[in-house]
C-alpha cells in the first residue's frame, strides 16, 4: 500500500502591530535565538559537526495583567482544538484567543498552525551550556524555557487525568524561527508536556513563527556569546565557538 504524504497544515496569518517586543525569535531552520526583553535567553544551532549546541540563560520579563494570564492559561487547558484522526492537524484557533501572549512578541506578521506533535519528539532542557547529539530522524524538538521537569506535580497529575479521560486536549504553545523549522522554543505548557509524556500521548502543539525569518543580529549574538561562553570551558567552549562561527558565516 502506497502511503500518501500528509497535506500541508492549515494556517492563519495575523499581524502584531502593537507588540511590546518582550519575546522575539531570530534565525531559521539551521539555528535560532530566543530573545526576552531584548536579551538572549536560549540559542539552538547546528555547529556543522552533527550536533547542536543548547544554550540557555533566564531573564525576567514584563507581561499582561494577572487576569489576562489566568484566562489564557485556562483556555489553553481546554482550547477545543480537534486534531484530524488521519493527519493529526487541527484548525488553528482565532489569534485573539492568544492575545495576552501575542502582545509579548516582537511586532510583525506571524503564521500559526496547530496539530499533534510527531512521534519522534525530543524535549531539550538547556543547562550548563552542554552540547547534545542531534539525530536527523527526530521530527520535532522543543527547547524548554522554564524548569524541567516541572516542580508542580499536582498540576502535572491534573493534566494527566484530563488527557487520559479523552475529550478536549490541553495545548502547548511554541515559537519557531520559521514555519518549517523542527526546533521550537516552548513558551507555555511545561506541565502539560510532562503530563503528555507520562500518559504516552502525542501533545497538541500550537506553533507560532514569523512569516519571514528574522536574521540574527550581530549585537545579539555578541551579547549571547559574552553571557554564555564563560560557562562552557574546554570541549564545550570549543563547540560553542563553532556554533557562533557557523551562524556568523552563513550566507545572507
PDB file of C-alpha atoms in Angstrom:
ATOM      1  CA  UNK A   1       0.000   0.000   0.000  1.00  0.00           C
ATOM      2  CA  UNK A   2       1.432   3.370  -1.021  1.00  0.00           C
ATOM      3  CA  UNK A   3       1.476   5.901   1.769  1.00  0.00           C
ATOM      4  CA  UNK A   4       0.276   9.303   0.646  1.00  0.00           C
ATOM      5  CA  UNK A   5       2.060  12.365   2.037  1.00  0.00           C
ATOM      6  CA  UNK A   6       0.082  14.346   4.567  1.00  0.00           C
ATOM      7  CA  UNK A   7      -1.437  17.566   3.248  1.00  0.00           C
ATOM      8  CA  UNK A   8       0.162  20.794   4.444  1.00  0.00           C
ATOM      9  CA  UNK A   9      -1.322  22.028   7.728  1.00  0.00           C
ATOM     10  CA  UNK A  10      -3.921  24.751   7.656  1.00  0.00           C
ATOM     11  CA  UNK A  11      -2.609  28.044   8.897  1.00  0.00           C
ATOM     12  CA  UNK A  12      -3.715  31.585   9.614  1.00  0.00           C
ATOM     13  CA  UNK A  13      -1.615  34.739   9.234  1.00  0.00           C
ATOM     14  CA  UNK A  14      -2.021  37.651  11.600  1.00  0.00           C
ATOM     15  CA  UNK A  15      -0.307  40.954  12.364  1.00  0.00           C
ATOM     16  CA  UNK A  16       1.023  42.099  15.728  1.00  0.00           C
ATOM     17  CA  UNK A  17       1.191  45.875  15.150  1.00  0.00           C
ATOM     18  CA  UNK A  18       1.341  46.848  18.817  1.00  0.00           C
ATOM     19  CA  UNK A  19       3.677  44.194  20.221  1.00  0.00           C
ATOM     20  CA  UNK A  20       5.862  45.074  23.194  1.00  0.00           C
ATOM     21  CA  UNK A  21       8.796  43.079  21.811  1.00  0.00           C
ATOM     22  CA  UNK A  22       9.306  41.104  25.029  1.00  0.00           C
ATOM     23  CA  UNK A  23       9.509  37.840  23.056  1.00  0.00           C
ATOM     24  CA  UNK A  24      11.364  37.562  19.738  1.00  0.00           C
ATOM     25  CA  UNK A  25      12.910  34.708  17.769  1.00  0.00           C
ATOM     26  CA  UNK A  26      15.577  35.181  15.093  1.00  0.00           C
ATOM     27  CA  UNK A  27      17.254  32.683  12.757  1.00  0.00           C
ATOM     28  CA  UNK A  28      15.952  29.909  10.522  1.00  0.00           C
ATOM     29  CA  UNK A  29      15.842  26.100  10.269  1.00  0.00           C
ATOM     30  CA  UNK A  30      19.595  25.822  10.942  1.00  0.00           C
ATOM     31  CA  UNK A  31      19.531  27.701  14.224  1.00  0.00           C
ATOM     32  CA  UNK A  32      17.541  30.205  16.264  1.00  0.00           C
ATOM     33  CA  UNK A  33      17.963  32.628  19.134  1.00  0.00           C
ATOM     34  CA  UNK A  34      15.159  33.403  21.603  1.00  0.00           C
ATOM     35  CA  UNK A  35      15.276  36.967  22.943  1.00  0.00           C
ATOM     36  CA  UNK A  36      13.398  38.007  26.100  1.00  0.00           C
ATOM     37  CA  UNK A  37      13.105  41.752  26.628  1.00  0.00           C
ATOM     38  CA  UNK A  38      15.858  42.148  24.013  1.00  0.00           C
ATOM     39  CA  UNK A  39      18.311  39.911  25.847  1.00  0.00           C
ATOM     40  CA  UNK A  40      19.453  36.425  24.676  1.00  0.00           C
ATOM     41  CA  UNK A  41      17.606  33.679  26.551  1.00  0.00           C
ATOM     42  CA  UNK A  42      18.167  30.497  24.528  1.00  0.00           C
ATOM     43  CA  UNK A  43      20.218  29.643  21.449  1.00  0.00           C
ATOM     44  CA  UNK A  44      19.912  26.466  19.424  1.00  0.00           C
ATOM     45  CA  UNK A  45      22.112  25.899  16.420  1.00  0.00           C
ATOM     46  CA  UNK A  46      23.823  23.299  14.269  1.00  0.00           C
ATOM     47  CA  UNK A  47      27.598  23.527  14.679  1.00  0.00           C
ATOM     48  CA  UNK A  48      28.217  21.685  11.403  1.00  0.00           C
ATOM     49  CA  UNK A  49      29.534  18.581  13.180  1.00  0.00           C
ATOM     50  CA  UNK A  50      26.293  16.640  13.557  1.00  0.00           C
ATOM     51  CA  UNK A  51      25.401  18.099  16.936  1.00  0.00           C
ATOM     52  CA  UNK A  52      23.506  21.055  18.324  1.00  0.00           C
ATOM     53  CA  UNK A  53      24.581  23.492  20.999  1.00  0.00           C
ATOM     54  CA  UNK A  54      21.853  24.078  23.546  1.00  0.00           C
ATOM     55  CA  UNK A  55      22.429  27.258  25.458  1.00  0.00           C
ATOM     56  CA  UNK A  56      20.194  28.993  27.946  1.00  0.00           C
ATOM     57  CA  UNK A  57      20.000  31.854  30.362  1.00  0.00           C
ATOM     58  CA  UNK A  58      16.985  33.228  32.135  1.00  0.00           C
ATOM     59  CA  UNK A  59      15.810  36.828  32.341  1.00  0.00           C
ATOM     60  CA  UNK A  60      12.817  38.471  33.899  1.00  0.00           C
ATOM     61  CA  UNK A  61      10.049  39.797  31.660  1.00  0.00           C
ATOM     62  CA  UNK A  62       7.082  42.096  31.906  1.00  0.00           C
ATOM     63  CA  UNK A  63       3.712  40.923  30.699  1.00  0.00           C
ATOM     64  CA  UNK A  64      -0.075  41.249  30.623  1.00  0.00           C
ATOM     65  CA  UNK A  65      -2.207  41.552  33.738  1.00  0.00           C
ATOM     66  CA  UNK A  66      -2.856  38.602  36.028  1.00  0.00           C
ATOM     67  CA  UNK A  67      -6.473  38.266  34.900  1.00  0.00           C
ATOM     68  CA  UNK A  68      -5.407  38.018  31.258  1.00  0.00           C
ATOM     69  CA  UNK A  69      -2.731  35.447  32.069  1.00  0.00           C
ATOM     70  CA  UNK A  70      -5.227  33.391  34.089  1.00  0.00           C
ATOM     71  CA  UNK A  71      -7.718  33.483  31.238  1.00  0.00           C
ATOM     72  CA  UNK A  72      -5.127  32.349  28.720  1.00  0.00           C
ATOM     73  CA  UNK A  73      -3.926  29.539  30.994  1.00  0.00           C
ATOM     74  CA  UNK A  74      -7.458  28.269  31.481  1.00  0.00           C
ATOM     75  CA  UNK A  75      -8.220  28.498  27.762  1.00  0.00           C
ATOM     76  CA  UNK A  76      -5.089  26.553  26.803  1.00  0.00           C
ATOM     77  CA  UNK A  77      -6.160  23.855  29.250  1.00  0.00           C
ATOM     78  CA  UNK A  78      -9.220  23.116  27.085  1.00  0.00           C
ATOM     79  CA  UNK A  79      -8.926  25.080  23.821  1.00  0.00           C
ATOM     80  CA  UNK A  80     -11.369  22.872  21.944  1.00  0.00           C
ATOM     81  CA  UNK A  81      -8.963  22.147  19.077  1.00  0.00           C
ATOM     82  CA  UNK A  82      -9.844  18.824  17.436  1.00  0.00           C
ATOM     83  CA  UNK A  83      -6.975  17.074  15.591  1.00  0.00           C
ATOM     84  CA  UNK A  84      -7.876  15.195  12.437  1.00  0.00           C
ATOM     85  CA  UNK A  85      -7.576  11.469  13.300  1.00  0.00           C
ATOM     86  CA  UNK A  86      -5.769  10.828   9.997  1.00  0.00           C
ATOM     87  CA  UNK A  87      -3.354  13.752   9.735  1.00  0.00           C
ATOM     88  CA  UNK A  88      -3.141  14.940  13.346  1.00  0.00           C
ATOM     89  CA  UNK A  89      -3.670  18.511  12.160  1.00  0.00           C
ATOM     90  CA  UNK A  90      -6.186  20.860  13.758  1.00  0.00           C
ATOM     91  CA  UNK A  91      -7.831  24.089  12.707  1.00  0.00           C
ATOM     92  CA  UNK A  92      -5.740  26.950  14.164  1.00  0.00           C
ATOM     93  CA  UNK A  93      -7.508  28.994  16.850  1.00  0.00           C
ATOM     94  CA  UNK A  94      -8.527  32.616  16.485  1.00  0.00           C
ATOM     95  CA  UNK A  95      -5.382  34.664  17.257  1.00  0.00           C
ATOM     96  CA  UNK A  96      -7.471  36.805  19.621  1.00  0.00           C
ATOM     97  CA  UNK A  97      -7.626  33.806  21.976  1.00  0.00           C
ATOM     98  CA  UNK A  98      -3.856  34.108  22.419  1.00  0.00           C
ATOM     99  CA  UNK A  99      -3.762  37.903  22.596  1.00  0.00           C
ATOM    100  CA  UNK A 100      -2.137  38.137  26.077  1.00  0.00           C
ATOM    101  CA  UNK A 101       0.782  36.041  24.814  1.00  0.00           C
ATOM    102  CA  UNK A 102       0.909  37.535  21.321  1.00  0.00           C
ATOM    103  CA  UNK A 103       1.219  41.010  22.816  1.00  0.00           C
ATOM    104  CA  UNK A 104       4.670  39.991  24.091  1.00  0.00           C
ATOM    105  CA  UNK A 105       6.001  39.154  20.630  1.00  0.00           C
ATOM    106  CA  UNK A 106       8.118  41.449  18.519  1.00  0.00           C
ATOM    107  CA  UNK A 107       5.967  43.408  16.030  1.00  0.00           C
ATOM    108  CA  UNK A 108       5.489  41.744  12.653  1.00  0.00           C
ATOM    109  CA  UNK A 109       3.430  39.187  10.764  1.00  0.00           C
ATOM    110  CA  UNK A 110       3.253  35.644  12.087  1.00  0.00           C
ATOM    111  CA  UNK A 111       1.909  32.278  10.962  1.00  0.00           C
ATOM    112  CA  UNK A 112       0.061  29.938  13.314  1.00  0.00           C
ATOM    113  CA  UNK A 113      -0.709  26.242  12.902  1.00  0.00           C
ATOM    114  CA  UNK A 114      -1.951  23.586  15.313  1.00  0.00           C
ATOM    115  CA  UNK A 115      -1.726  19.825  15.490  1.00  0.00           C
ATOM    116  CA  UNK A 116      -0.390  16.788  17.284  1.00  0.00           C
ATOM    117  CA  UNK A 117       3.376  16.569  17.669  1.00  0.00           C
ATOM    118  CA  UNK A 118       5.107  13.780  15.724  1.00  0.00           C
ATOM    119  CA  UNK A 119       6.047  10.571  17.499  1.00  0.00           C
ATOM    120  CA  UNK A 120       9.750  11.489  17.362  1.00  0.00           C
ATOM    121  CA  UNK A 121       9.581  14.385  19.834  1.00  0.00           C
ATOM    122  CA  UNK A 122      12.668  15.496  21.719  1.00  0.00           C
ATOM    123  CA  UNK A 123      12.465  17.703  24.801  1.00  0.00           C
ATOM    124  CA  UNK A 124      15.626  19.742  25.303  1.00  0.00           C
ATOM    125  CA  UNK A 125      16.492  21.158  28.696  1.00  0.00           C
ATOM    126  CA  UNK A 126      19.143  23.852  28.247  1.00  0.00           C
ATOM    127  CA  UNK A 127      21.573  23.694  31.144  1.00  0.00           C
ATOM    128  CA  UNK A 128      25.287  24.063  31.726  1.00  0.00           C
ATOM    129  CA  UNK A 129      25.629  25.052  28.065  1.00  0.00           C
ATOM    130  CA  UNK A 130      26.068  21.432  27.180  1.00  0.00           C
ATOM    131  CA  UNK A 131      26.215  20.285  23.559  1.00  0.00           C
ATOM    132  CA  UNK A 132      23.896  17.364  22.883  1.00  0.00           C
ATOM    133  CA  UNK A 133      23.713  14.967  19.972  1.00  0.00           C
ATOM    134  CA  UNK A 134      21.126  15.536  17.284  1.00  0.00           C
ATOM    135  CA  UNK A 135      19.662  12.827  15.128  1.00  0.00           C
ATOM    136  CA  UNK A 136      18.053  13.513  11.766  1.00  0.00           C
ATOM    137  CA  UNK A 137      15.145  11.146  12.368  1.00  0.00           C
ATOM    138  CA  UNK A 138      13.785  13.298  15.171  1.00  0.00           C
ATOM    139  CA  UNK A 139      10.957  15.314  13.647  1.00  0.00           C
ATOM    140  CA  UNK A 140      10.473  17.900  16.386  1.00  0.00           C
ATOM    141  CA  UNK A 141      12.445  19.297  19.304  1.00  0.00           C
ATOM    142  CA  UNK A 142      11.075  21.647  21.947  1.00  0.00           C
ATOM    143  CA  UNK A 143      13.529  23.768  23.931  1.00  0.00           C
ATOM    144  CA  UNK A 144      12.170  24.360  27.433  1.00  0.00           C
ATOM    145  CA  UNK A 145      12.148  27.905  28.789  1.00  0.00           C
ATOM    146  CA  UNK A 146      11.156  27.063  32.379  1.00  0.00           C
ATOM    147  CA  UNK A 147      12.106  24.463  34.980  1.00  0.00           C
ATOM    148  CA  UNK A 148      12.189  20.949  33.526  1.00  0.00           C
ATOM    149  CA  UNK A 149      10.816  18.645  34.680  1.00  0.00           C
ATOM    150  CA  UNK A 150       8.148  20.907  36.225  1.00  0.00           C
ATOM    151  CA  UNK A 151       8.058  21.176  40.002  1.00  0.00           C
ATOM    152  CA  UNK A 152       4.272  21.351  40.438  1.00  0.00           C
ATOM    153  CA  UNK A 153       3.467  17.645  40.426  1.00  0.00           C
ATOM    154  CA  UNK A 154      -0.194  18.272  41.294  1.00  0.00           C
ATOM    155  CA  UNK A 155      -0.655  20.310  38.101  1.00  0.00           C
ATOM    156  CA  UNK A 156       1.021  17.566  36.044  1.00  0.00           C
ATOM    157  CA  UNK A 157      -1.286  14.926  37.560  1.00  0.00           C
ATOM    158  CA  UNK A 158      -4.329  17.104  36.858  1.00  0.00           C
ATOM    159  CA  UNK A 159      -3.444  17.500  33.197  1.00  0.00           C
ATOM    160  CA  UNK A 160      -2.632  13.795  33.008  1.00  0.00           C
ATOM    161  CA  UNK A 161      -6.091  12.863  34.271  1.00  0.00           C
ATOM    162  CA  UNK A 162      -7.639  15.152  31.654  1.00  0.00           C
ATOM    163  CA  UNK A 163      -5.535  13.681  28.845  1.00  0.00           C
ATOM    164  CA  UNK A 164      -6.311  10.076  29.771  1.00  0.00           C
ATOM    165  CA  UNK A 165     -10.031  10.888  30.030  1.00  0.00           C
ATOM    166  CA  UNK A 166     -10.057  11.988  26.386  1.00  0.00           C
ATOM    167  CA  UNK A 167     -12.151  14.837  25.074  1.00  0.00           C
ATOM    168  CA  UNK A 168     -10.630  18.296  24.771  1.00  0.00           C
ATOM    169  CA  UNK A 169      -6.848  18.117  24.837  1.00  0.00           C
ATOM    170  CA  UNK A 170      -4.723  20.820  26.513  1.00  0.00           C
ATOM    171  CA  UNK A 171      -2.428  22.744  24.172  1.00  0.00           C
ATOM    172  CA  UNK A 172       1.223  23.779  24.280  1.00  0.00           C
ATOM    173  CA  UNK A 173       2.456  26.981  22.612  1.00  0.00           C
ATOM    174  CA  UNK A 174       5.884  27.051  20.951  1.00  0.00           C
ATOM    175  CA  UNK A 175       7.703  29.736  18.955  1.00  0.00           C
ATOM    176  CA  UNK A 176       9.690  28.655  15.897  1.00  0.00           C
ATOM    177  CA  UNK A 177      12.118  30.711  13.772  1.00  0.00           C
ATOM    178  CA  UNK A 178      10.289  29.609  10.604  1.00  0.00           C
ATOM    179  CA  UNK A 179       7.056  27.769   9.885  1.00  0.00           C
ATOM    180  CA  UNK A 180       9.035  24.763   8.625  1.00  0.00           C
ATOM    181  CA  UNK A 181      11.578  24.584  11.453  1.00  0.00           C
ATOM    182  CA  UNK A 182      11.800  21.390  13.501  1.00  0.00           C
ATOM    183  CA  UNK A 183      13.108  23.209  16.603  1.00  0.00           C
ATOM    184  CA  UNK A 184      10.879  25.476  18.681  1.00  0.00           C
ATOM    185  CA  UNK A 185      11.031  27.289  21.995  1.00  0.00           C
ATOM    186  CA  UNK A 186       8.306  26.189  24.419  1.00  0.00           C
ATOM    187  CA  UNK A 187       6.610  29.362  25.662  1.00  0.00           C
ATOM    188  CA  UNK A 188       3.737  27.764  27.580  1.00  0.00           C
ATOM    189  CA  UNK A 189       2.837  24.221  28.517  1.00  0.00           C
ATOM    190  CA  UNK A 190       5.684  22.659  30.519  1.00  0.00           C
ATOM    191  CA  UNK A 191       3.282  20.950  32.942  1.00  0.00           C
ATOM    192  CA  UNK A 192       1.071  19.845  30.068  1.00  0.00           C
ATOM    193  CA  UNK A 193       4.060  18.440  28.176  1.00  0.00           C
ATOM    194  CA  UNK A 194       5.169  16.453  31.229  1.00  0.00           C
ATOM    195  CA  UNK A 195       1.626  15.084  31.564  1.00  0.00           C
ATOM    196  CA  UNK A 196       1.548  14.094  27.892  1.00  0.00           C
ATOM    197  CA  UNK A 197       4.863  12.279  28.314  1.00  0.00           C
ATOM    198  CA  UNK A 198       3.621  10.350  31.346  1.00  0.00           C
ATOM    199  CA  UNK A 199       0.423   9.398  29.519  1.00  0.00           C
ATOM    200  CA  UNK A 200       2.320   8.313  26.395  1.00  0.00           C
ATOM    201  CA  UNK A 201       0.184  10.611  24.228  1.00  0.00           C
ATOM    202  CA  UNK A 202       1.371  12.940  21.462  1.00  0.00           C
ATOM    203  CA  UNK A 203       0.940  16.541  22.664  1.00  0.00           C
ATOM    204  CA  UNK A 204      -1.216  19.106  20.916  1.00  0.00           C
ATOM    205  CA  UNK A 205       1.042  21.999  19.879  1.00  0.00           C
ATOM    206  CA  UNK A 206       0.113  25.491  18.706  1.00  0.00           C
ATOM    207  CA  UNK A 207       3.035  26.655  16.552  1.00  0.00           C
ATOM    208  CA  UNK A 208       3.879  30.344  16.088  1.00  0.00           C
ATOM    209  CA  UNK A 209       6.506  31.568  13.619  1.00  0.00           C
ATOM    210  CA  UNK A 210       7.404  34.827  11.873  1.00  0.00           C
ATOM    211  CA  UNK A 211       6.088  34.765   8.323  1.00  0.00           C
ATOM    212  CA  UNK A 212       9.527  35.914   7.172  1.00  0.00           C
ATOM    213  CA  UNK A 213      12.619  34.682   9.074  1.00  0.00           C
ATOM    214  CA  UNK A 214      14.310  37.336  11.188  1.00  0.00           C
ATOM    215  CA  UNK A 215      18.080  37.366  10.574  1.00  0.00           C
ATOM    216  CA  UNK A 216      20.452  37.089  13.502  1.00  0.00           C
ATOM    217  CA  UNK A 217      21.548  40.492  14.781  1.00  0.00           C
ATOM    218  CA  UNK A 218      25.323  40.668  15.370  1.00  0.00           C
ATOM    219  CA  UNK A 219      24.859  42.642  18.592  1.00  0.00           C
ATOM    220  CA  UNK A 220      22.513  39.984  19.999  1.00  0.00           C
ATOM    221  CA  UNK A 221      24.955  37.209  19.103  1.00  0.00           C
ATOM    222  CA  UNK A 222      27.776  39.155  20.764  1.00  0.00           C
ATOM    223  CA  UNK A 223      25.748  39.503  23.983  1.00  0.00           C
ATOM    224  CA  UNK A 224      24.777  35.827  23.874  1.00  0.00           C
ATOM    225  CA  UNK A 225      28.372  34.734  23.467  1.00  0.00           C
ATOM    226  CA  UNK A 226      29.606  37.047  26.239  1.00  0.00           C
ATOM    227  CA  UNK A 227      26.887  35.860  28.610  1.00  0.00           C
ATOM    228  CA  UNK A 228      27.246  32.154  27.904  1.00  0.00           C
ATOM    229  CA  UNK A 229      30.786  31.331  26.808  1.00  0.00           C
ATOM    230  CA  UNK A 230      32.364  31.775  30.263  1.00  0.00           C
ATOM    231  CA  UNK A 231      30.246  28.851  31.476  1.00  0.00           C
ATOM    232  CA  UNK A 232      31.452  26.481  28.759  1.00  0.00           C
ATOM    233  CA  UNK A 233      35.132  25.630  29.289  1.00  0.00           C
ATOM    234  CA  UNK A 234      37.123  23.050  27.355  1.00  0.00           C
ATOM    235  CA  UNK A 235      35.349  20.985  24.661  1.00  0.00           C
ATOM    236  CA  UNK A 236      32.006  22.664  25.334  1.00  0.00           C
ATOM    237  CA  UNK A 237      33.593  26.059  24.762  1.00  0.00           C
ATOM    238  CA  UNK A 238      35.103  24.803  21.501  1.00  0.00           C
ATOM    239  CA  UNK A 239      31.698  23.585  20.319  1.00  0.00           C
ATOM    240  CA  UNK A 240      30.165  26.914  21.340  1.00  0.00           C
ATOM    241  CA  UNK A 241      32.778  28.713  19.258  1.00  0.00           C
ATOM    242  CA  UNK A 242      31.902  26.576  16.228  1.00  0.00           C
ATOM    243  CA  UNK A 243      28.209  27.398  16.711  1.00  0.00           C
ATOM    244  CA  UNK A 244      28.798  31.151  16.693  1.00  0.00           C
ATOM    245  CA  UNK A 245      31.249  30.905  13.809  1.00  0.00           C
ATOM    246  CA  UNK A 246      28.688  28.967  11.774  1.00  0.00           C
ATOM    247  CA  UNK A 247      25.939  31.484  12.488  1.00  0.00           C
ATOM    248  CA  UNK A 248      28.163  34.418  11.524  1.00  0.00           C
ATOM    249  CA  UNK A 249      29.413  32.923   8.279  1.00  0.00           C
ATOM    250  CA  UNK A 250      26.055  31.768   6.915  1.00  0.00           C
ATOM    251  CA  UNK A 251      25.206  33.477   3.618  1.00  0.00           C
ATOM    252  CA  UNK A 252      22.680  36.292   3.846  1.00  0.00           C
TER     253      UNK A 252
END
